PDB file of C-alpha atoms and ligand atoms in Angstrom:
ATOM      1  CA  MET A 269     118.141  12.030 -38.079  1.00  0.00           C
ATOM      2  CA  VAL A 270     121.218  12.273 -36.109  1.00  0.00           C
ATOM      3  CA  GLN A 271     119.957   9.260 -33.898  1.00  0.00           C
ATOM      4  CA  ARG A 272     119.615   7.147 -37.101  1.00  0.00           C
ATOM      5  CA  LEU A 273     122.954   8.168 -38.650  1.00  0.00           C
ATOM      6  CA  THR A 274     124.828   7.276 -35.217  1.00  0.00           C
ATOM      7  CA  CYS A 275     123.127   3.900 -35.376  1.00  0.00           C
ATOM      8  CA  ALA A 276     124.071   3.211 -38.985  1.00  0.00           C
ATOM      9  CA  ASP A 277     127.813   4.113 -38.020  1.00  0.00           C
ATOM     10  CA  ILE A 278     127.855   1.700 -34.966  1.00  0.00           C
ATOM     11  CA  ILE A 279     126.356  -1.072 -36.839  1.00  0.00           C
ATOM     12  CA  SER A 280     128.820  -0.708 -39.639  1.00  0.00           C
ATOM     13  CA  THR A 281     131.839  -0.607 -37.163  1.00  0.00           C
ATOM     14  CA  MET A 282     130.628  -3.451 -35.179  1.00  0.00           C
ATOM     15  CA  SER A 283     130.107  -5.827 -38.158  1.00  0.00           C
ATOM     16  CA  ARG A 284     133.455  -5.152 -39.680  1.00  0.00           C
ATOM     17  CA  ARG A 285     136.060  -7.854 -39.412  1.00  0.00           C
ATOM     18  CA  GLY A 286     138.081  -7.245 -42.650  1.00  0.00           C
ATOM     19  CA  LYS A 287     139.975  -4.307 -43.796  1.00  0.00           C
ATOM     20  CA  PHE A 288     138.620  -1.823 -46.405  1.00  0.00           C
ATOM     21  CA  ILE A 289     141.402   0.080 -48.609  1.00  0.00           C
ATOM     22  CA  THR A 290     140.531   2.516 -51.296  1.00  0.00           C
ATOM     23  CA  PHE A 291     142.641   3.915 -53.988  1.00  0.00           C
ATOM     24  CA  GLU A 292     141.941   7.550 -54.979  1.00  0.00           C
ATOM     25  CA  GLY A 293     143.348  10.021 -57.602  1.00  0.00           C
ATOM     26  CA  LEU A 294     143.119  11.856 -60.865  1.00  0.00           C
ATOM     27  CA  ASP A 295     142.523   9.887 -63.929  1.00  0.00           C
ATOM     28  CA  GLY A 296     145.980   8.435 -65.188  1.00  0.00           C
ATOM     29  CA  THR A 297     147.767   8.304 -61.761  1.00  0.00           C
ATOM     30  CA  GLY A 298     148.205   4.726 -62.152  1.00  0.00           C
ATOM     31  CA  LYS A 299     145.613   3.560 -59.303  1.00  0.00           C
ATOM     32  CA  SER A 300     144.528   0.416 -61.196  1.00  0.00           C
ATOM     33  CA  THR A 301     148.276  -0.784 -61.606  1.00  0.00           C
ATOM     34  CA  GLN A 302     149.036  -0.147 -57.902  1.00  0.00           C
ATOM     35  CA  LEU A 303     145.926  -1.658 -56.749  1.00  0.00           C
ATOM     36  CA  ARG A 304     147.031  -4.929 -58.614  1.00  0.00           C
ATOM     37  CA  LYS A 305     150.366  -4.906 -57.392  1.00  0.00           C
ATOM     38  CA  LEU A 306     149.206  -4.474 -53.612  1.00  0.00           C
ATOM     39  CA  ALA A 307     146.720  -7.226 -54.089  1.00  0.00           C
ATOM     40  CA  ALA A 308     149.401  -9.563 -55.414  1.00  0.00           C
ATOM     41  CA  ALA A 309     151.809  -8.758 -52.387  1.00  0.00           C
ATOM     42  CA  LEU A 310     148.839  -9.064 -49.998  1.00  0.00           C
ATOM     43  CA  ARG A 311     147.830 -12.575 -51.394  1.00  0.00           C
ATOM     44  CA  ALA A 312     151.635 -13.566 -51.216  1.00  0.00           C
ATOM     45  CA  ALA A 313     151.551 -12.854 -47.589  1.00  0.00           C
ATOM     46  CA  GLY A 314     148.609 -14.990 -47.104  1.00  0.00           C
ATOM     47  CA  HIS A 315     145.682 -12.651 -47.081  1.00  0.00           C
ATOM     48  CA  LYS A 316     142.321 -12.959 -48.816  1.00  0.00           C
ATOM     49  CA  VAL A 317     141.851 -10.087 -51.084  1.00  0.00           C
ATOM     50  CA  VAL A 318     139.061  -8.794 -53.143  1.00  0.00           C
ATOM     51  CA  GLU A 319     139.876  -6.412 -55.977  1.00  0.00           C
ATOM     52  CA  THR A 320     136.970  -4.124 -57.118  1.00  0.00           C
ATOM     53  CA  ARG A 321     136.130  -0.771 -58.531  1.00  0.00           C
ATOM     54  CA  GLU A 322     133.662   1.907 -58.766  1.00  0.00           C
ATOM     55  CA  PRO A 323     131.627   2.985 -60.325  1.00  0.00           C
ATOM     56  CA  GLY A 324     130.859  -0.814 -61.015  1.00  0.00           C
ATOM     57  CA  GLY A 325     131.945  -3.842 -59.002  1.00  0.00           C
ATOM     58  CA  THR A 326     128.691  -5.660 -59.562  1.00  0.00           C
ATOM     59  CA  ALA A 327     126.570  -6.633 -62.575  1.00  0.00           C
ATOM     60  CA  THR A 328     124.263  -3.635 -61.902  1.00  0.00           C
ATOM     61  CA  GLY A 329     127.027  -1.405 -61.071  1.00  0.00           C
ATOM     62  CA  GLU A 330     128.874  -2.077 -64.388  1.00  0.00           C
ATOM     63  CA  LYS A 331     125.701  -1.194 -66.303  1.00  0.00           C
ATOM     64  CA  ILE A 332     125.494   2.071 -64.486  1.00  0.00           C
ATOM     65  CA  ARG A 333     129.232   2.645 -65.223  1.00  0.00           C
ATOM     66  CA  ARG A 334     128.669   2.272 -68.798  1.00  0.00           C
ATOM     67  CA  VAL A 335     125.970   5.079 -68.727  1.00  0.00           C
ATOM     68  CA  LEU A 336     128.171   7.285 -66.718  1.00  0.00           C
ATOM     69  CA  LEU A 337     131.403   6.910 -68.591  1.00  0.00           C
ATOM     70  CA  ASP A 338     130.327   6.488 -72.214  1.00  0.00           C
ATOM     71  CA  SER A 339     131.064   9.781 -74.060  1.00  0.00           C
ATOM     72  CA  ALA A 340     127.669   8.988 -75.919  1.00  0.00           C
ATOM     73  CA  THR A 341     125.845   9.963 -72.740  1.00  0.00           C
ATOM     74  CA  ARG A 342     124.924  13.250 -73.547  1.00  0.00           C
ATOM     75  CA  GLY A 343     123.553  16.144 -71.155  1.00  0.00           C
ATOM     76  CA  LEU A 344     123.558  14.102 -67.975  1.00  0.00           C
ATOM     77  CA  SER A 345     122.869  16.753 -65.203  1.00  0.00           C
ATOM     78  CA  PRO A 346     125.536  16.922 -62.255  1.00  0.00           C
ATOM     79  CA  LEU A 347     122.834  15.791 -59.763  1.00  0.00           C
ATOM     80  CA  ALA A 348     121.884  12.689 -61.901  1.00  0.00           C
ATOM     81  CA  GLU A 349     125.644  12.034 -62.347  1.00  0.00           C
ATOM     82  CA  MET A 350     125.979  12.066 -58.499  1.00  0.00           C
ATOM     83  CA  ALA A 351     122.831  10.045 -57.923  1.00  0.00           C
ATOM     84  CA  LEU A 352     124.028   7.131 -60.399  1.00  0.00           C
ATOM     85  CA  MET A 353     127.491   7.015 -58.706  1.00  0.00           C
ATOM     86  CA  PHE A 354     125.684   6.482 -55.300  1.00  0.00           C
ATOM     87  CA  ALA A 355     123.281   3.870 -56.757  1.00  0.00           C
ATOM     88  CA  SER A 356     126.359   1.999 -58.144  1.00  0.00           C
ATOM     89  CA  ARG A 357     128.005   2.296 -54.577  1.00  0.00           C
ATOM     90  CA  ALA A 358     124.934   1.170 -52.669  1.00  0.00           C
ATOM     91  CA  GLN A 359     124.714  -1.892 -54.718  1.00  0.00           C
ATOM     92  CA  HIS A 360     128.467  -2.388 -54.373  1.00  0.00           C
ATOM     93  CA  ILE A 361     128.423  -2.293 -50.507  1.00  0.00           C
ATOM     94  CA  ALA A 362     125.071  -4.604 -50.236  1.00  0.00           C
ATOM     95  CA  GLU A 363     126.540  -7.014 -52.534  1.00  0.00           C
ATOM     96  CA  VAL A 364     130.293  -7.183 -52.333  1.00  0.00           C
ATOM     97  CA  ILE A 365     132.081  -5.015 -49.855  1.00  0.00           C
ATOM     98  CA  GLN A 366     129.918  -5.546 -46.613  1.00  0.00           C
ATOM     99  CA  PRO A 367     129.875  -9.419 -47.190  1.00  0.00           C
ATOM    100  CA  ALA A 368     133.710  -9.598 -47.773  1.00  0.00           C
ATOM    101  CA  LEU A 369     134.345  -7.289 -44.715  1.00  0.00           C
ATOM    102  CA  ASP A 370     132.248  -9.717 -42.770  1.00  0.00           C
ATOM    103  CA  GLN A 371     134.112 -12.685 -43.983  1.00  0.00           C
ATOM    104  CA  GLY A 372     137.406 -10.882 -42.728  1.00  0.00           C
ATOM    105  CA  GLN A 373     138.740 -10.190 -46.253  1.00  0.00           C
ATOM    106  CA  ILE A 374     140.938  -7.329 -47.426  1.00  0.00           C
ATOM    107  CA  ILE A 375     138.833  -5.222 -50.064  1.00  0.00           C
ATOM    108  CA  LEU A 376     140.954  -3.213 -52.465  1.00  0.00           C
ATOM    109  CA  CYS A 377     138.513  -0.811 -54.122  1.00  0.00           C
ATOM    110  CA  ASP A 378     139.465   1.427 -57.089  1.00  0.00           C
ATOM    111  CA  ARG A 379     137.599   4.688 -56.101  1.00  0.00           C
ATOM    112  CA  PHE A 380     135.075   5.183 -53.456  1.00  0.00           C
ATOM    113  CA  THR A 381     133.015   8.191 -51.964  1.00  0.00           C
ATOM    114  CA  ASP A 382     135.927  10.458 -51.995  1.00  0.00           C
ATOM    115  CA  SER A 383     135.861  10.457 -55.777  1.00  0.00           C
ATOM    116  CA  THR A 384     132.306  11.705 -55.614  1.00  0.00           C
ATOM    117  CA  GLU A 385     133.388  14.322 -53.138  1.00  0.00           C
ATOM    118  CA  ALA A 386     136.243  15.406 -55.589  1.00  0.00           C
ATOM    119  CA  TYR A 387     134.570  15.075 -58.946  1.00  0.00           C
ATOM    120  CA  GLN A 388     130.978  15.875 -58.284  1.00  0.00           C
ATOM    121  CA  GLY A 389     131.565  17.846 -55.247  1.00  0.00           C
ATOM    122  CA  GLY A 390     134.478  19.832 -56.480  1.00  0.00           C
ATOM    123  CA  GLY A 391     134.618  19.220 -60.507  1.00  0.00           C
ATOM    124  CA  ARG A 392     131.118  19.663 -60.931  1.00  0.00           C
ATOM    125  CA  LYS A 393     130.749  22.239 -58.047  1.00  0.00           C
ATOM    126  CA  LEU A 394     128.008  20.437 -56.177  1.00  0.00           C
ATOM    127  CA  GLY A 395     129.774  20.873 -52.776  1.00  0.00           C
ATOM    128  CA  SER A 396     131.010  18.413 -50.216  1.00  0.00           C
ATOM    129  CA  GLU A 397     128.027  18.662 -47.924  1.00  0.00           C
ATOM    130  CA  ASP A 398     125.553  16.920 -49.984  1.00  0.00           C
ATOM    131  CA  VAL A 399     127.996  14.223 -50.891  1.00  0.00           C
ATOM    132  CA  LEU A 400     128.682  13.448 -47.284  1.00  0.00           C
ATOM    133  CA  THR A 401     124.895  13.290 -46.494  1.00  0.00           C
ATOM    134  CA  LEU A 402     124.195  10.873 -49.263  1.00  0.00           C
ATOM    135  CA  HIS A 403     127.058   8.811 -48.016  1.00  0.00           C
ATOM    136  CA  ARG A 404     125.368   8.581 -44.650  1.00  0.00           C
ATOM    137  CA  VAL A 405     121.985   7.950 -45.995  1.00  0.00           C
ATOM    138  CA  LEU A 406     122.805   5.511 -48.816  1.00  0.00           C
ATOM    139  CA  CYS A 407     126.038   3.944 -47.660  1.00  0.00           C
ATOM    140  CA  GLY A 408     125.690   3.693 -43.931  1.00  0.00           C
ATOM    141  CA  ASN A 409     128.700   6.264 -43.525  1.00  0.00           C
ATOM    142  CA  LEU A 410     130.857   3.051 -44.342  1.00  0.00           C
ATOM    143  CA  GLN A 411     134.593   4.356 -43.955  1.00  0.00           C
ATOM    144  CA  PRO A 412     137.549   2.861 -45.469  1.00  0.00           C
ATOM    145  CA  ASP A 413     140.292   1.713 -42.970  1.00  0.00           C
ATOM    146  CA  LEU A 414     142.753   3.465 -45.366  1.00  0.00           C
ATOM    147  CA  THR A 415     142.640   5.563 -48.549  1.00  0.00           C
ATOM    148  CA  ILE A 416     145.802   5.697 -50.674  1.00  0.00           C
ATOM    149  CA  LEU A 417     145.531   9.088 -52.480  1.00  0.00           C
ATOM    150  CA  LEU A 418     147.906   9.021 -55.583  1.00  0.00           C
ATOM    151  CA  ASP A 419     149.153  12.487 -56.451  1.00  0.00           C
ATOM    152  CA  SER A 420     150.985  13.667 -59.287  1.00  0.00           C
ATOM    153  CA  ASP A 421     151.149  16.384 -61.700  1.00  0.00           C
ATOM    154  CA  LEU A 422     147.910  17.555 -63.098  1.00  0.00           C
ATOM    155  CA  ALA A 423     149.056  17.690 -66.752  1.00  0.00           C
ATOM    156  CA  MET A 424     150.827  14.487 -66.508  1.00  0.00           C
ATOM    157  CA  SER A 425     148.150  12.405 -65.122  1.00  0.00           C
ATOM    158  CA  VAL A 426     145.416  13.682 -67.423  1.00  0.00           C
ATOM    159  CA  GLY A 427     147.784  13.302 -70.499  1.00  0.00           C
ATOM    160  CA  ARG A 428     148.359   9.641 -69.490  1.00  0.00           C
ATOM    161  CA  ALA A 429     144.602   8.913 -69.079  1.00  0.00           C
ATOM    162  CA  ARG A 430     143.589  10.397 -72.331  1.00  0.00           C
ATOM    163  CA  ARG A 431     146.516   8.494 -74.337  1.00  0.00           C
ATOM    164  CA  ARG A 432     145.498   5.353 -72.514  1.00  0.00           C
ATOM    165  CA  ASN A 433     141.835   5.750 -73.588  1.00  0.00           C
ATOM    166  CA  GLN A 434     142.814   6.723 -77.029  1.00  0.00           C
ATOM    167  CA  LEU A 435     144.738   3.371 -77.447  1.00  0.00           C
ATOM    168  CA  ALA A 436     141.692   1.471 -76.125  1.00  0.00           C
ATOM    169  CA  ASN A 437     139.545   3.316 -78.639  1.00  0.00           C
ATOM    170  CA  ASP A 438     142.028   2.695 -81.495  1.00  0.00           C
ATOM    171  CA  ARG A 439     141.980  -1.183 -80.507  1.00  0.00           C
ATOM    172  CA  SER A 440     138.117  -1.112 -80.223  1.00  0.00           C
ATOM    173  CA  ASP A 441     137.459   0.628 -83.514  1.00  0.00           C
ATOM    174  CA  LYS A 442     139.068  -2.385 -85.221  1.00  0.00           C
ATOM    175  CA  ASN A 443     136.397  -4.387 -83.627  1.00  0.00           C
ATOM    176  CA  ALA A 444     133.302  -2.361 -83.573  1.00  0.00           C
ATOM    177  CA  THR A 445     131.362  -4.962 -81.473  1.00  0.00           C
ATOM    178  CA  LYS A 446     133.726  -4.467 -78.571  1.00  0.00           C
ATOM    179  CA  ARG A 447     133.546  -0.794 -78.579  1.00  0.00           C
ATOM    180  CA  ILE A 448     135.102   0.336 -75.371  1.00  0.00           C
ATOM    181  CA  ASP A 449     134.474   4.288 -74.611  1.00  0.00           C
ATOM    182  CA  GLU A 450     135.221   5.428 -71.187  1.00  0.00           C
ATOM    183  CA  ASN A 451     136.101   8.888 -72.121  1.00  0.00           C
ATOM    184  CA  ARG A 452     133.216  11.178 -70.763  1.00  0.00           C
ATOM    185  CA  PHE A 453     135.382  12.422 -67.843  1.00  0.00           C
ATOM    186  CA  GLU A 454     138.661  12.806 -69.679  1.00  0.00           C
ATOM    187  CA  GLN A 455     136.931  15.236 -71.910  1.00  0.00           C
ATOM    188  CA  GLN A 456     136.518  17.717 -69.187  1.00  0.00           C
ATOM    189  CA  ASN A 457     139.001  20.695 -69.229  1.00  0.00           C
ATOM    190  CA  ARG A 458     141.902  21.468 -67.125  1.00  0.00           C
ATOM    191  CA  ALA A 459     139.983  23.875 -64.651  1.00  0.00           C
ATOM    192  CA  PHE A 460     137.663  20.874 -63.805  1.00  0.00           C
ATOM    193  CA  PHE A 461     140.622  18.494 -62.976  1.00  0.00           C
ATOM    194  CA  ALA A 462     142.386  21.279 -61.041  1.00  0.00           C
ATOM    195  CA  ARG A 463     139.187  21.514 -58.847  1.00  0.00           C
ATOM    196  CA  VAL A 464     139.118  17.647 -58.610  1.00  0.00           C
ATOM    197  CA  ARG A 465     142.643  17.690 -57.345  1.00  0.00           C
ATOM    198  CA  ASP A 466     141.968  20.533 -54.898  1.00  0.00           C
ATOM    199  CA  GLY A 467     139.036  18.431 -53.630  1.00  0.00           C
ATOM    200  CA  TYR A 468     141.167  15.574 -53.020  1.00  0.00           C
ATOM    201  CA  LEU A 469     143.862  17.643 -51.142  1.00  0.00           C
ATOM    202  CA  ALA A 470     141.178  19.147 -48.912  1.00  0.00           C
ATOM    203  CA  ILE A 471     139.814  15.549 -47.762  1.00  0.00           C
ATOM    204  CA  ALA A 472     143.384  14.468 -47.218  1.00  0.00           C
ATOM    205  CA  ALA A 473     143.942  17.565 -44.987  1.00  0.00           C
ATOM    206  CA  ARG A 474     140.532  16.934 -43.252  1.00  0.00           C
ATOM    207  CA  GLU A 475     141.008  13.316 -42.497  1.00  0.00           C
ATOM    208  CA  PRO A 476     144.891  12.672 -42.147  1.00  0.00           C
ATOM    209  CA  GLN A 477     144.241   9.483 -40.175  1.00  0.00           C
ATOM    210  CA  ARG A 478     142.567   7.761 -42.875  1.00  0.00           C
ATOM    211  CA  VAL A 479     143.945   9.341 -46.094  1.00  0.00           C
ATOM    212  CA  VAL A 480     147.423   8.935 -46.965  1.00  0.00           C
ATOM    213  CA  THR A 481     148.757  11.001 -50.013  1.00  0.00           C
ATOM    214  CA  VAL A 482     151.463   9.059 -51.992  1.00  0.00           C
ATOM    215  CA  ASP A 483     153.737  10.633 -54.580  1.00  0.00           C
ATOM    216  CA  ALA A 484     152.908   9.109 -57.870  1.00  0.00           C
ATOM    217  CA  SER A 485     155.263  10.900 -60.132  1.00  0.00           C
ATOM    218  CA  GLY A 486     158.011   8.137 -60.011  1.00  0.00           C
ATOM    219  CA  THR A 487     158.095   4.649 -61.613  1.00  0.00           C
ATOM    220  CA  PRO A 488     155.419   2.194 -60.753  1.00  0.00           C
ATOM    221  CA  THR A 489     157.877   0.247 -58.692  1.00  0.00           C
ATOM    222  CA  GLN A 490     158.940   3.291 -56.647  1.00  0.00           C
ATOM    223  CA  THR A 491     155.140   3.989 -55.922  1.00  0.00           C
ATOM    224  CA  HIS A 492     154.469   0.487 -54.982  1.00  0.00           C
ATOM    225  CA  ARG A 493     157.342   0.458 -52.556  1.00  0.00           C
ATOM    226  CA  ARG A 494     155.844   3.648 -50.992  1.00  0.00           C
ATOM    227  CA  ILE A 495     152.526   2.149 -50.730  1.00  0.00           C
ATOM    228  CA  MET A 496     153.707  -0.987 -49.300  1.00  0.00           C
ATOM    229  CA  GLU A 497     155.296   0.970 -46.497  1.00  0.00           C
ATOM    230  CA  VAL A 498     152.133   2.807 -45.916  1.00  0.00           C
ATOM    231  CA  VAL A 499     149.929  -0.386 -45.845  1.00  0.00           C
ATOM    232  CA  GLY A 500     152.362  -2.149 -43.470  1.00  0.00           C
ATOM    233  CA  ARG A 501     152.551   0.802 -41.087  1.00  0.00           C
ATOM    234  CA  LYS A 502     148.748   1.705 -40.916  1.00  0.00           C
ATOM    235  CA  LEU A 503     147.269  -1.808 -40.939  1.00  0.00           C
ATOM    236  CA  LYS A 504     150.152  -3.859 -39.622  1.00  0.00           C
ATOM    237  CA  THR A 505     149.256  -6.485 -42.263  1.00  0.00           C
ATOM    238  CA  GLY A 506     152.384  -8.985 -41.889  1.00  0.00           C
ATOM    239  CA  ALA A 507     152.260 -12.530 -43.188  1.00  0.00           C
ATOM    240  CA  LYS A 508     149.451 -14.420 -41.615  1.00  0.00           C
ATOM    241  CA  ASN A 509     150.154 -17.022 -38.980  1.00  0.00           C
ATOM    242  CA  GLY A 510     148.772 -20.513 -39.766  1.00  0.00           C
TER     243      GLY A 510
HETATM  244  P1  LIG B  93     138.234   5.063 -63.389  1.00  0.00           P
HETATM  245  O1  LIG B  93     137.977   3.943 -64.118  1.00  0.00           O
HETATM  246  O2  LIG B  93     138.848   4.897 -62.031  1.00  0.00           O
HETATM  247  O3  LIG B  93     139.178   6.094 -64.226  1.00  0.00           O
HETATM  248  P2  LIG B  93     140.717   6.128 -64.387  1.00  0.00           P
HETATM  249  O4  LIG B  93     141.205   4.701 -64.392  1.00  0.00           O
HETATM  250  O5  LIG B  93     140.899   7.006 -65.571  1.00  0.00           O
HETATM  251  O6  LIG B  93     141.254   6.883 -63.177  1.00  0.00           O
HETATM  252  O7  LIG B  93     137.086   5.894 -63.029  1.00  0.00           O
HETATM  253  C1  LIG B  93     136.184   6.451 -64.000  1.00  0.00           C
HETATM  254  C2  LIG B  93     135.861   7.991 -64.083  1.00  0.00           C
HETATM  255  O8  LIG B  93     134.706   8.055 -63.080  1.00  0.00           O
HETATM  256  C3  LIG B  93     136.844   8.838 -63.339  1.00  0.00           C
HETATM  257  O9  LIG B  93     137.021   9.673 -64.472  1.00  0.00           O
HETATM  258  C4  LIG B  93     136.242   9.419 -62.229  1.00  0.00           C
HETATM  259  C5  LIG B  93     134.838   9.171 -62.400  1.00  0.00           C
HETATM  260  N1  LIG B  93     134.129   9.204 -61.062  1.00  0.00           N
HETATM  261  C6  LIG B  93     133.473  10.275 -60.552  1.00  0.00           C
HETATM  262  O10 LIG B  93     133.382  11.187 -61.219  1.00  0.00           O
HETATM  263  N2  LIG B  93     132.666  10.063 -59.333  1.00  0.00           N
HETATM  264  C7  LIG B  93     132.815   8.944 -58.600  1.00  0.00           C
HETATM  265  O11 LIG B  93     132.141   8.981 -57.716  1.00  0.00           O
HETATM  266  C8  LIG B  93     133.669   7.810 -59.025  1.00  0.00           C
HETATM  267  C9  LIG B  93     133.563   6.530 -58.424  1.00  0.00           C
HETATM  268  C10 LIG B  93     134.375   8.179 -60.340  1.00  0.00           C
END
């Protein structure tokens, strides 16, 4: 077992030429906005950038996402939820992330395995150990080069996520064929999100070389500036020559 995992680690490190950057944080911390802003800045500096997300990021993954996030999905067990997150991720790595890394691109991914550790491991109380084991078995232990953890006040971010989804629901109610419902997680209680946040902070404390916590309580422009500073420092991604 140990032998096999070590090989997977080595292969994943050897075959990587691009950069893999993940965004993490509670719902409503502004991850998607910040990811888009960073992508635009990196492209302006001449880099090839792939923007993607989890759960999702592939046709199969987006189907899995619908099952996971639709509040009409009732009674999903925590273990089934974790398995579906990893099914989406394994497909995402095979179809999108690893090929883009092999081509030397920068991949910006909205959520990755830290989300599973924080939400299923912490929020659903499944613990970190099984999440990390599944990550080794199903994801070849692929590690991001940098993880930006957006942190802001619990009530503020969860309130923002709920308002955003309510708006999306109001809009889609007017056009029932395009109904978007991604509320299943936002319906969790405050204690759940407190466990998720604690999970994130524990990961950041355990892996300070990979995970940088960025204060997301200011304006989007302020947060973007902080992220640019972190990315420049950590990855030394200046404008490309030629
Ligand atoms: P996302 O679309 O990023 O939500 P938001 O924009 O509100 O932050 O993610 C969807 C939800 O899926 C989010 O509530 C967190 C949850 N999730 C998990 O519980 N485990 C996971 O492994 C992932 C990737 C997401």
